[in-house]
Short mmCIF file of C-alpha atoms in Angstrom, two decimals:
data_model
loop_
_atom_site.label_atom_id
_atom_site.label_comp_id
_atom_site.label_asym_id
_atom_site.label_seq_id
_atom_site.Cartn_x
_atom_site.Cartn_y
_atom_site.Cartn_z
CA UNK D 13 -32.08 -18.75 -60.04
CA UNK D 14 -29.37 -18.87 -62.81
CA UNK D 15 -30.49 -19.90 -65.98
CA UNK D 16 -29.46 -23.00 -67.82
CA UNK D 17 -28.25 -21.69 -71.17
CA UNK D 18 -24.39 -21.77 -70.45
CA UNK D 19 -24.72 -25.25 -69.97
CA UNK D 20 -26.60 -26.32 -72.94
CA UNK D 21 -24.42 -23.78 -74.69
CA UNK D 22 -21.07 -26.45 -73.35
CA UNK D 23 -22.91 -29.22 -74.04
CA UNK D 24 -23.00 -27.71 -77.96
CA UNK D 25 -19.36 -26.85 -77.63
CA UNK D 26 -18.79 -30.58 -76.09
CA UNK D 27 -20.38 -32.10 -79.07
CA UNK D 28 -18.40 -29.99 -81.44
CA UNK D 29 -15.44 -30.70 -79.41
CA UNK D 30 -15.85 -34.64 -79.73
CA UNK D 31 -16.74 -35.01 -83.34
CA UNK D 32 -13.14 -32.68 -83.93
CA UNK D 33 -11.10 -35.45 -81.83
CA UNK D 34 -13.10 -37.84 -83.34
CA UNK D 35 -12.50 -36.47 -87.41
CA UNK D 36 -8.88 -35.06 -86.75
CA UNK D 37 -7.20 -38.15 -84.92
CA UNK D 38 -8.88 -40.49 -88.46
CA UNK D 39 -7.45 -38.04 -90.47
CA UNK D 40 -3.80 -37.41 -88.81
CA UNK D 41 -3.37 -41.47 -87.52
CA UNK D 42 -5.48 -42.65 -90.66
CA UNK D 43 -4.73 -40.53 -93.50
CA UNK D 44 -1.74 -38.68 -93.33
CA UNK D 45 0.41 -40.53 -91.19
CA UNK D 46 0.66 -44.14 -92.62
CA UNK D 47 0.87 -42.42 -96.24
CA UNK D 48 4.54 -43.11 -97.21
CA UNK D 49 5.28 -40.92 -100.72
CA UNK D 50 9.44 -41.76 -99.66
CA UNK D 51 11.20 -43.22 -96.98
CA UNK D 52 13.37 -39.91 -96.61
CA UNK D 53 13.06 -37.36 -93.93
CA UNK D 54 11.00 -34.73 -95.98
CA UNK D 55 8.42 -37.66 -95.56
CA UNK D 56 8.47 -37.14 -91.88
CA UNK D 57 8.65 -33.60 -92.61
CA UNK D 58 5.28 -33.22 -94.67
CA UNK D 59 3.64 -35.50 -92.18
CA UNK D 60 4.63 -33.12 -89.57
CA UNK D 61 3.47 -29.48 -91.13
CA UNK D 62 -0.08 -31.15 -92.75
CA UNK D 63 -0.96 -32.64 -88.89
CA UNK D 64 -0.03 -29.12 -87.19
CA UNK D 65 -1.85 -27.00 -89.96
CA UNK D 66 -5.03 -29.47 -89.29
CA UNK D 67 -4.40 -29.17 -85.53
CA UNK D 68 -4.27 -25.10 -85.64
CA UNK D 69 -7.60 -25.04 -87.67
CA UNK D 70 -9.28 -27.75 -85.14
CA UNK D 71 -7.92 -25.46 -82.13
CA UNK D 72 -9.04 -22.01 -84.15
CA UNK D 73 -12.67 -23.20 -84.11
CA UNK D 74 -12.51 -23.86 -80.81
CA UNK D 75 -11.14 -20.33 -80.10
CA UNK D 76 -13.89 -19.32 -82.02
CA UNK D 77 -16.76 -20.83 -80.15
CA UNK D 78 -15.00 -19.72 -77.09
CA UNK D 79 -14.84 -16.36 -77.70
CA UNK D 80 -18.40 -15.96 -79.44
CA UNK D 81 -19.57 -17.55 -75.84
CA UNK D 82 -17.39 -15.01 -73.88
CA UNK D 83 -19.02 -12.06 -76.16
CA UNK D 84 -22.09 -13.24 -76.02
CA UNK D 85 -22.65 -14.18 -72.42
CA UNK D 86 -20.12 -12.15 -70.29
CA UNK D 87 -19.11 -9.39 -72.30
CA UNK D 88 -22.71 -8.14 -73.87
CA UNK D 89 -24.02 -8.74 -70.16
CA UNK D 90 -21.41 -6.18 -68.50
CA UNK D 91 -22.17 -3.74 -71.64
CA UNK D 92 -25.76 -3.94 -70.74
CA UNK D 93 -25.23 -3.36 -67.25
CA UNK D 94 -22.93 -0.70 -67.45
CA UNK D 95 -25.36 1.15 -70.11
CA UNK D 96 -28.15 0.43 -67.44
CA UNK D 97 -25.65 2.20 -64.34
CA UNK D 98 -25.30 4.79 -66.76
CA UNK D 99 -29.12 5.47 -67.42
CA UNK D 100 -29.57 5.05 -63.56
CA UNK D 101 -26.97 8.12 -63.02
CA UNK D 102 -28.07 10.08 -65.97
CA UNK D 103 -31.94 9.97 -64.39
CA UNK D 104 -30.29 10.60 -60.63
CA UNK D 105 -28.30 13.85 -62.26
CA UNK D 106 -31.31 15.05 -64.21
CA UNK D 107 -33.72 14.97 -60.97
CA UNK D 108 -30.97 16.88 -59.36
CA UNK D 109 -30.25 19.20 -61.85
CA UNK U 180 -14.59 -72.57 -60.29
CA UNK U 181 -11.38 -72.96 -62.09
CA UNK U 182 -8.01 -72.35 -60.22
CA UNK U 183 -7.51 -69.34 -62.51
CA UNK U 184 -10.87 -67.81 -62.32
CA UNK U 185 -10.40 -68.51 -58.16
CA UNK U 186 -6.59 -66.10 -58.87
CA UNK U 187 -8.54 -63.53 -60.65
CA UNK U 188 -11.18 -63.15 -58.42
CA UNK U 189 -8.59 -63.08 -54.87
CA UNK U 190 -6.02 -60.64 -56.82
CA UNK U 191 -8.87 -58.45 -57.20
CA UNK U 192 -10.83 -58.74 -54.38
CA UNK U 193 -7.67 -58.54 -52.26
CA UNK U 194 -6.19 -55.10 -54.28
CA UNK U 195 -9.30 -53.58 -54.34
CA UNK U 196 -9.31 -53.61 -50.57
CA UNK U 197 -5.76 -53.20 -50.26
CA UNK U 198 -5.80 -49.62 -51.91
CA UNK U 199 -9.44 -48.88 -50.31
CA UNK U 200 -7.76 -49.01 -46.61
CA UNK U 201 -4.83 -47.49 -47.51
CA UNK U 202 -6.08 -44.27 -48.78
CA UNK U 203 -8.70 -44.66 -45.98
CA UNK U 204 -6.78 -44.77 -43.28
CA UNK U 205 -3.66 -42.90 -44.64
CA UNK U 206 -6.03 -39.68 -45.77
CA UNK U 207 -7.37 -40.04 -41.66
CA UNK U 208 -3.70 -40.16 -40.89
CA UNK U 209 -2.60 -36.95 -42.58
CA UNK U 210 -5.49 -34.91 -41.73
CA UNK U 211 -4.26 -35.11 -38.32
CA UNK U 212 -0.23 -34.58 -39.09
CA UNK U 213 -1.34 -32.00 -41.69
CA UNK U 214 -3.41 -30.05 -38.37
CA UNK U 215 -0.49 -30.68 -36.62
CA UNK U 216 2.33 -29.31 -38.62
CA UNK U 217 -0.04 -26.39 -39.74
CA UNK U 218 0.06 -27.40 -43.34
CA UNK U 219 -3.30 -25.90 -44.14
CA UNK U 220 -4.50 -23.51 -47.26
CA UNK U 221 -7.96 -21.72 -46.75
CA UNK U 222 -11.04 -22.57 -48.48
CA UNK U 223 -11.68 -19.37 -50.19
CA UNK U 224 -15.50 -20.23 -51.49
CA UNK U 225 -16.98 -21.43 -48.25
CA UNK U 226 -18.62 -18.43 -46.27
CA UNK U 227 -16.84 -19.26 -42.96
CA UNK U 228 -13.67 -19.72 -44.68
CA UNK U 229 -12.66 -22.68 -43.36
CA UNK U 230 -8.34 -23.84 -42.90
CA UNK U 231 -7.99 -27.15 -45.07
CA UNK U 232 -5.09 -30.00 -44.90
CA UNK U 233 -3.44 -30.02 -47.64
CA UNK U 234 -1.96 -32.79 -49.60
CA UNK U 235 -3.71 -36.33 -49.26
CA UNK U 236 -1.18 -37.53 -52.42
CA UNK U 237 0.88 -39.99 -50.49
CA UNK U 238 -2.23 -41.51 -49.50
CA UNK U 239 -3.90 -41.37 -52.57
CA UNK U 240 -0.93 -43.05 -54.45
CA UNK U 241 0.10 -45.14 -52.01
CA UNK U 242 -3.12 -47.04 -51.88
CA UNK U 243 -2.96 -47.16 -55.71
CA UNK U 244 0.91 -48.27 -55.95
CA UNK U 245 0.19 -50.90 -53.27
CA UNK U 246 -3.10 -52.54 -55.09
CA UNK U 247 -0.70 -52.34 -58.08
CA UNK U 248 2.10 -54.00 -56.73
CA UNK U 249 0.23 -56.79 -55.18
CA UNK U 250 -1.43 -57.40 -58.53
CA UNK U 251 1.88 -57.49 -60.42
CA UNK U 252 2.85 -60.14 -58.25
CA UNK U 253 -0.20 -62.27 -58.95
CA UNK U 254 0.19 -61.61 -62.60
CA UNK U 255 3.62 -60.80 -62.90
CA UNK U 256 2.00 -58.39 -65.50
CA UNK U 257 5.26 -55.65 -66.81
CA UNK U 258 1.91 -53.45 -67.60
CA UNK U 259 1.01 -52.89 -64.11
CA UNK U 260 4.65 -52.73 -63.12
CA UNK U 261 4.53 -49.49 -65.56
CA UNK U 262 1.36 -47.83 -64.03
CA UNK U 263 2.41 -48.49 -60.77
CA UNK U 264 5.64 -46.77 -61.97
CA UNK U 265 3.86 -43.99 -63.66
CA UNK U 266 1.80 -43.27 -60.58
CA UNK U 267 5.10 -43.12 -57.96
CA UNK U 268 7.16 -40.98 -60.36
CA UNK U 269 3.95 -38.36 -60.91
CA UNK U 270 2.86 -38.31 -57.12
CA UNK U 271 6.60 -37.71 -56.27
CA UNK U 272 6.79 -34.82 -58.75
CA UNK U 273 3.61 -33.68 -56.83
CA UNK U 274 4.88 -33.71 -53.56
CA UNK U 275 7.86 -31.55 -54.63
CA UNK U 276 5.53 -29.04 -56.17
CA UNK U 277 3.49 -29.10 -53.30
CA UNK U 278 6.05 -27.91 -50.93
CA UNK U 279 8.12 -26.07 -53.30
CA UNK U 280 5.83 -24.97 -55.94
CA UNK U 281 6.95 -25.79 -59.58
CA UNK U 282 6.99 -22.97 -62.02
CA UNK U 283 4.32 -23.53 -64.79
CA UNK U 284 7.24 -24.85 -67.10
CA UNK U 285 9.15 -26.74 -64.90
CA UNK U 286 6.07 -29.35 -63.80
CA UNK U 287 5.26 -30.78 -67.31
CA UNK U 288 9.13 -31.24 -67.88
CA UNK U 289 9.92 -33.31 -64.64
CA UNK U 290 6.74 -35.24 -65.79
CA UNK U 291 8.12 -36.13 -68.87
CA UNK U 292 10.12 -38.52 -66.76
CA UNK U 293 6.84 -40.03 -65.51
CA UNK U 294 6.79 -42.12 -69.13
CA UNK U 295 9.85 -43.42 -69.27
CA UNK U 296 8.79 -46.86 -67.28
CA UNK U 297 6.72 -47.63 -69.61
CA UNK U 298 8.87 -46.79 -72.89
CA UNK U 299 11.77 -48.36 -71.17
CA UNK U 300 9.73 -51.65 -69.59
CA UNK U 301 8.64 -52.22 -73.07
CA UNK U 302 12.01 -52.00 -75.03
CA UNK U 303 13.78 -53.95 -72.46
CA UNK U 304 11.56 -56.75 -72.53
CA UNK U 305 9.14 -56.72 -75.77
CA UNK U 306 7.32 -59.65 -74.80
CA UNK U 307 5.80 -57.33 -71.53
CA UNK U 308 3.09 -55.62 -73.85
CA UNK U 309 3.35 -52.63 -72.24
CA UNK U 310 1.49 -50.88 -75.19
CA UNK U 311 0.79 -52.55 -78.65
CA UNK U 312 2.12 -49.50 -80.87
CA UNK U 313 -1.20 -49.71 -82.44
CA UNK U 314 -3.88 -47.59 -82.26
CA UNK U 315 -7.78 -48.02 -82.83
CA UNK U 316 -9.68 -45.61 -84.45
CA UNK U 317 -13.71 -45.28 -85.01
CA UNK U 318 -14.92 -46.70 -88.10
CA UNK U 319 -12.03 -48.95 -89.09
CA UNK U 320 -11.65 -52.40 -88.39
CA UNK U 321 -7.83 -52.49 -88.46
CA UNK U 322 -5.17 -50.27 -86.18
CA UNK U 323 -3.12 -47.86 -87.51
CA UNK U 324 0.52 -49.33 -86.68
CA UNK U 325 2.94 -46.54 -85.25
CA UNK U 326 6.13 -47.82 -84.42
CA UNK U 327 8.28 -44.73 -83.99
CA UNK U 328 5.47 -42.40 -83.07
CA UNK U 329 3.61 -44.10 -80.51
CA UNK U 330 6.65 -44.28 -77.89
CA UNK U 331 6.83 -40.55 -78.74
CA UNK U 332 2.98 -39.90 -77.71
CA UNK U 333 3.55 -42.02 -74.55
CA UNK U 334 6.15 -40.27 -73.23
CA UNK U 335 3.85 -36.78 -73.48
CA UNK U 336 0.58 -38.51 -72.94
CA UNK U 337 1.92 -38.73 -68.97
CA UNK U 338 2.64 -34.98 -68.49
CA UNK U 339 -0.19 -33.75 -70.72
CA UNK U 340 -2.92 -35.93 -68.80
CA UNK U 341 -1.31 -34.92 -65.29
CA UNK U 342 -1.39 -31.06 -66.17
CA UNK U 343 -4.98 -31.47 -67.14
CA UNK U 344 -6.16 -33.39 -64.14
CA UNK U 345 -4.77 -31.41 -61.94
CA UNK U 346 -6.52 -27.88 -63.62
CA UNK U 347 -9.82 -29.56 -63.24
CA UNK U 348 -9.10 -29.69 -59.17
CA UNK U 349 -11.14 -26.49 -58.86
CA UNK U 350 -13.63 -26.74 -56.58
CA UNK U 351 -14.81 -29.46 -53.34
CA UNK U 352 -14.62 -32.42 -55.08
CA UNK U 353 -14.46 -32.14 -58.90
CA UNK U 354 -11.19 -33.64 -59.88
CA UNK U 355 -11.69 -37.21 -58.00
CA UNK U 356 -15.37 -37.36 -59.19
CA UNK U 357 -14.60 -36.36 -62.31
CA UNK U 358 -12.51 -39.18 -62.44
CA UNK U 359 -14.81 -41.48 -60.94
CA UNK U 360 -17.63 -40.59 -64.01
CA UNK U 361 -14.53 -41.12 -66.67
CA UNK U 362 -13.64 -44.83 -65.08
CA UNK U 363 -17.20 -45.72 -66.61
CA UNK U 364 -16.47 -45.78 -70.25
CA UNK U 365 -13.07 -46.51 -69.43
CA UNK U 366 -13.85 -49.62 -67.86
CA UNK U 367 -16.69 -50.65 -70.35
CA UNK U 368 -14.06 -50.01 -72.93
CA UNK U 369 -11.61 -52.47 -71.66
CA UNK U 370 -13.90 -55.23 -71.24
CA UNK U 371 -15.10 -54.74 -74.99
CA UNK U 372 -11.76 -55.16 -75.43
CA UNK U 373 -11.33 -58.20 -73.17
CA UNK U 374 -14.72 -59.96 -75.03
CA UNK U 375 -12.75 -59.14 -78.72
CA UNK U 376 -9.57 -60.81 -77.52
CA UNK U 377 -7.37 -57.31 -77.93
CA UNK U 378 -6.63 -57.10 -74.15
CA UNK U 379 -6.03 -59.27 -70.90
CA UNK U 380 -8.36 -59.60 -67.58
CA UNK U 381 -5.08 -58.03 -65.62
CA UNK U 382 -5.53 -54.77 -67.24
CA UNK U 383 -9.04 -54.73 -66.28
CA UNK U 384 -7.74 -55.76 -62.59
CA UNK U 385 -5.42 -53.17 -62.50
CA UNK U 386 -8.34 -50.10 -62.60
CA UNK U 387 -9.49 -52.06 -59.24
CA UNK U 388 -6.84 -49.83 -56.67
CA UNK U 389 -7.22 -46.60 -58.85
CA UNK U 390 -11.39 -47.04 -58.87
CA UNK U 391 -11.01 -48.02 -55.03
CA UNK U 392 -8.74 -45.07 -54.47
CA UNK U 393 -11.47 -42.62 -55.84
CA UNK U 394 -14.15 -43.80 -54.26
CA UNK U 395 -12.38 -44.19 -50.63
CA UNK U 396 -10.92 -40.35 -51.31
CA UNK U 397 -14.17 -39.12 -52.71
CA UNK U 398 -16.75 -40.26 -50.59
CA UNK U 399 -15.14 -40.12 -46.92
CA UNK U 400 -13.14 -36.78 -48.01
CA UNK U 401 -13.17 -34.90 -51.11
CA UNK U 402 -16.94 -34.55 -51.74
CA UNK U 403 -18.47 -31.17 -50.64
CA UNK U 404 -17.33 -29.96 -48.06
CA UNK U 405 -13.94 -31.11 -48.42
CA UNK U 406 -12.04 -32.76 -45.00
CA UNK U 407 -8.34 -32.41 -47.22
CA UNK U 408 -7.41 -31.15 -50.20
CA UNK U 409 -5.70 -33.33 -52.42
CA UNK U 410 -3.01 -31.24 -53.70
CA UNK U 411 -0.82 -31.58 -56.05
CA UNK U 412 0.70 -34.97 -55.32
CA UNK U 413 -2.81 -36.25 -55.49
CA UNK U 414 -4.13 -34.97 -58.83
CA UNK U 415 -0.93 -35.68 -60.78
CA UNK U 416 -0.91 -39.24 -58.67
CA UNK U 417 -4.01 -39.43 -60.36
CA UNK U 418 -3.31 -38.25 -63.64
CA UNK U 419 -0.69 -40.17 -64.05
CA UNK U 420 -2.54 -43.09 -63.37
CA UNK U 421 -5.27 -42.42 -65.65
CA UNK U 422 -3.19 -42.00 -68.80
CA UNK U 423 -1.10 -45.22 -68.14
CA UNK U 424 -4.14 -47.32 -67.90
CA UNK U 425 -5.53 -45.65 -71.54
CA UNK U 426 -2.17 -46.67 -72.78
CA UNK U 427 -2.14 -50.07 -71.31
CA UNK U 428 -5.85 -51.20 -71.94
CA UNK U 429 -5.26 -49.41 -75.69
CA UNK U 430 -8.43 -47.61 -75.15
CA UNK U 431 -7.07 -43.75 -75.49
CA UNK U 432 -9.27 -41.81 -77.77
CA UNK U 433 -12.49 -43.08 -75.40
CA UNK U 434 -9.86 -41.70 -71.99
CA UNK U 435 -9.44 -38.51 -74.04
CA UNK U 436 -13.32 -38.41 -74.31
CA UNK U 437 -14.33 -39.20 -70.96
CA UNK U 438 -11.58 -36.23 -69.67
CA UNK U 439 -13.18 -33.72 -72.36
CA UNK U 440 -14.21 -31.26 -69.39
CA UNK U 441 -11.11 -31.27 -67.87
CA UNK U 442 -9.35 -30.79 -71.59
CA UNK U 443 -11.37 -28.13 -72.20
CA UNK U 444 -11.17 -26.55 -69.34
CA UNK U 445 -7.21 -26.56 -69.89
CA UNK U 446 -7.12 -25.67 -73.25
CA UNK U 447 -9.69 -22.37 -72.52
CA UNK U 448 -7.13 -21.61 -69.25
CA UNK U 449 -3.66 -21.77 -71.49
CA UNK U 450 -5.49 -20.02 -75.06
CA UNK U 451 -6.91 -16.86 -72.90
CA UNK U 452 -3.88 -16.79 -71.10
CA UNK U 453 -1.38 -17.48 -73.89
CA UNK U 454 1.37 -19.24 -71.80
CA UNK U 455 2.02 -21.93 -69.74
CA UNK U 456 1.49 -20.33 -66.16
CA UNK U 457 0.08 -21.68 -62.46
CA UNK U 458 -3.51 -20.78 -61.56
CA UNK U 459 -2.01 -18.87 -58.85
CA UNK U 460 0.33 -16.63 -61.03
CA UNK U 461 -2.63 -15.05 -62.97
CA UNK U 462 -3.28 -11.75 -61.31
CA UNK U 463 -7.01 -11.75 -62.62
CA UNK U 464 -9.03 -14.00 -61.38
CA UNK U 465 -11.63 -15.63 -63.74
CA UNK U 466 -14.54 -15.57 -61.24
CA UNK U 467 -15.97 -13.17 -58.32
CA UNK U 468 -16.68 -14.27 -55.31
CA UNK U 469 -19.57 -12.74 -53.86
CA UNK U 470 -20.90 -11.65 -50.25
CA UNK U 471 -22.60 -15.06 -49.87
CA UNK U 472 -19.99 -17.03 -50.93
CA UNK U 473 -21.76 -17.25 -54.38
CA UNK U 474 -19.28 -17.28 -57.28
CA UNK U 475 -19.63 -14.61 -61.06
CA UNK U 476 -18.51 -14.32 -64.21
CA UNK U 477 -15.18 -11.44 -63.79
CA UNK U 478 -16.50 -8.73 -66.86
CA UNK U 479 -12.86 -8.28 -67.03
CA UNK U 480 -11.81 -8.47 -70.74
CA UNK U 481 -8.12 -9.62 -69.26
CA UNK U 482 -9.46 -12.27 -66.74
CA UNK U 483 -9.02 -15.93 -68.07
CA UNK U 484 -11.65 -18.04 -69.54
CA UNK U 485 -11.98 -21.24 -67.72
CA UNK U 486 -15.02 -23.95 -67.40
CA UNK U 487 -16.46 -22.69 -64.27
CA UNK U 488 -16.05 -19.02 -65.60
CA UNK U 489 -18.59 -19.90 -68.49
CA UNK U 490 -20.96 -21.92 -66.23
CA UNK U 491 -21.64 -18.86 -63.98
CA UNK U 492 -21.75 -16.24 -66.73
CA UNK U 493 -25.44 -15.86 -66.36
CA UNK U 494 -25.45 -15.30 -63.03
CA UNK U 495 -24.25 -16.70 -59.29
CA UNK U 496 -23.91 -19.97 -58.51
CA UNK U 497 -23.20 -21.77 -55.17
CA UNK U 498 -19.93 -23.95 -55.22
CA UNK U 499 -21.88 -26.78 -54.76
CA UNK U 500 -24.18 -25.48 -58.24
CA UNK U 501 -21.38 -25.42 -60.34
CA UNK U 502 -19.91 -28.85 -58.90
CA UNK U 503 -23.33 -30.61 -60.01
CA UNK U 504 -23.45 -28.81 -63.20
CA UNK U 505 -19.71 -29.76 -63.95
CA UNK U 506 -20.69 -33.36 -63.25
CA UNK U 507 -23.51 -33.26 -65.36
CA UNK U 508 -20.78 -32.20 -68.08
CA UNK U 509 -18.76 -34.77 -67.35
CA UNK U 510 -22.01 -37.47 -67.25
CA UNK U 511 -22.66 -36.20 -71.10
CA UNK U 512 -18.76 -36.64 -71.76
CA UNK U 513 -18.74 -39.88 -70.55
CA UNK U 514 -22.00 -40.92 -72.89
CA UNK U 515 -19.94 -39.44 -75.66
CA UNK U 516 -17.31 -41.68 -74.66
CA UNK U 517 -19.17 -44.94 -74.66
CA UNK U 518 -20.62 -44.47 -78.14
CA UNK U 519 -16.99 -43.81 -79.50
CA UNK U 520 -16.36 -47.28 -77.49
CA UNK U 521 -19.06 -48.74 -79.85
CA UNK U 522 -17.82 -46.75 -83.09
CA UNK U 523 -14.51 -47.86 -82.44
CA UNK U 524 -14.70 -51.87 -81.21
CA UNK U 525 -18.49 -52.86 -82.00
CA UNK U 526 -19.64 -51.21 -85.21
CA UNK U 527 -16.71 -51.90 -87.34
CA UNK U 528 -17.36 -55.58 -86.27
CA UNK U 529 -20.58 -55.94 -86.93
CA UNK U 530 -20.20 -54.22 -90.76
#
């Protein structure tokens, strides 16, 4: 029977997820957006570079969680079992020898 | 019973139906010409490994562009012109990818077109509130007015929604349910929206063929085990669809909520693999399929992460295990949806 924890682990990352869409489409359609300092194309400019920087930080925590679920649920798990097979043959090779 | 409430109720009644039968009958039709004509793909994950019709996407969207079309000419509504629009050109772009498979660049590009309807429908006649330019956010009582950028996000909203749809189509089932849980908050959103005055009862009509769509495809076909596959005319059909009615009802952030599986599922696929490539050009698979069918978590540090890759990454699940567990996901998405309905349209109202 397979264990719940990756899915209460998504439903973590879902939560984190929503309140990032949530906070980062207030601050980009809110915030940064409507603020005019000039109507001249650097305007459009600065708009552009401060919603992609806050975009690439939103998407870099995401990486984040994802790979800190890979490592800790795939990764450590095939380490383990490898270091088990190894034990296993180590033991077999020992009784032989 | 007034004469309009009496129009309201036939134009839905009658498009609800309308697109029901179609995709009944149609997906019944081309499970038999698909058998015919050999047009089958195997279905790797059950144990006898069944051969599976592949594409119900003319049914699919012709249902839904019918039930449109017929309500358009009860409301005469340029709004559900554009979805029914949307929905053609994005099934159409399907079709061509299903029988000549589109490269991983060359799909999102020929959906681009998919927008244009509804960009062009509402520049040529401003008066057809297509879209309002204006968009709602949680905790603030007043829009955020984007005349030059909304058009912009419109006309990648289509291809973007689409793409993501159709990634979710993983296993028996999952992309037409998981549209079927989304519809909820969508719908409840619109008719918050229809109580504060901010939208009209034909935008709430015009769900009625896509909702009928789902539940004809899902129930009679898609559910496990699967009678047809709905290719890729049928997910980007439904894509499509799904992102023109956000953009129509005005009620996007809550759609990009309710879809949050799906995104993320996306999003994991295209930042493990680092480009914008089919499913079937990666040459490791995420997932194992074992003896019994079961499905595991590939060890391989190369293999991409998707959604179904974390669910089984502590140990085998059935395909019909990780369907339920998906839809749980998507339940919880969907609650997360409904209270951003209530951050957005109730709770600044009632400050």
């Amino acid at each position: 029977m397979p264990s719940n924890r990756p899915l209460f682990s998504l439903f973590a990352i879902f939560t984190v997820a929503w309140l990032l869409v949530l906070a980062g489409a207030v601050v980009i359609f809110k915030f940064i957006v409507p603020f005019t300092y000039c109507h001249c194309f650097y305007d459009g400019v600065a708009k552009g570079a401060f919603s992609t920087i806050l975009a690439v930080i939103w998407l870099g925590i995401l990486v984040a969680m994802r790979d800190q679920f890979v490592r800790k649920n795939i990764l450590s798990k095939a380490q383990k079992d490898s270091e088990s097979e190894r034990e296993i043959s180590q033991d077999a090779s020992n009784k032989l020898g | 019973m007034t004469v309009f409430a009496l129009l309201i109720f036939l134009a839905g009644t009658t498009s609800f139906v309308l697109s029901f039968l179609i995709c009944l009958f149609g997906t019944r039709f081309l499970i038999q010409f698909l058998l015919r004509r050999k047009m089958t793909v195997l279905d790797y994950h059950k144990p006898e490994r069944p051969q599976i019709p592949r594409p119900a996407g003319p049914a699919i969207f012709g249902g839904i562009v019918a039930g449109e079309i017929l309500l358009f000419f009860f409301s005469s509504s340029y709004a559900i012109l554009a979805l029914a629009l949307v929905t053609l050109i994005s099934g159409i772009v399907g079709i061509v990818d299903d029988l000549a498979t589109l490269g991983g660049l060359a799909k999102p590009l020929l959906l681009l077109i998919g927008g244009i309807p509804m960009v062009a429908i509402q520049y040529l006649a401003p008066g057809a509130s297509v879209y309002s330019s204006r968009l709602y956010l949680p905790l603030f009582s007043h829009p955020t007015y984007l005349p030059i950028l909304y058009p912009l996000l419109v006309i990648i909203a289509i291809p973007v929604t689409t793409n993501t749809i159709n990634t979710i189509d993983v296993l028996n089932g999952v992309m037409s349910g998981t549209l079927l849980i989304a519809f909820v908050p969508v719908t409840v959103a619109i008719i918050i929206r229809i109580y504060l005055g901010l939208s009209s009862i034909w935008i709430l009509l015009a769900t009625l063929p896509l909702i009928a769509s789902l539940l004809s495809f899902y129930f009679f076909f898609h559910r496990y085990p699967s009678k047809i596959f709905p290719g890729d005319s049928g997910a980007l059909a439904l894509g499509g669809a799904y992102g023109a009615i956000a953009i129509i009802g005005g009620v996007e952030i809550v759609a990009i909520i309710a879809i949050l599986p799906a995104i993320l599922n996306s999003f994991l696929f295209l930042s493990s693999v680092k480009k914008l490539v089919e499913h079937r050009q990666v040459s490791v698979q995420p997932t194992i399929l074992l003896q019994d069918s079961r499905m595991v978590a590939s060890t391989d540090r190369k293999a991409p992460v998707t959604l179904v890759r974390l669910l089984v990454s502590t140990g085998p699940q059935s395909e019909r295990e990780i369907t339920r567990n998906i839809f749980k996901l998507d339940a919880y998405c969907a609650g997360l949806a409904l209270i951003t309905a209530l951050l957005i349209w109730v709770i600044p109202l009632a400050k």
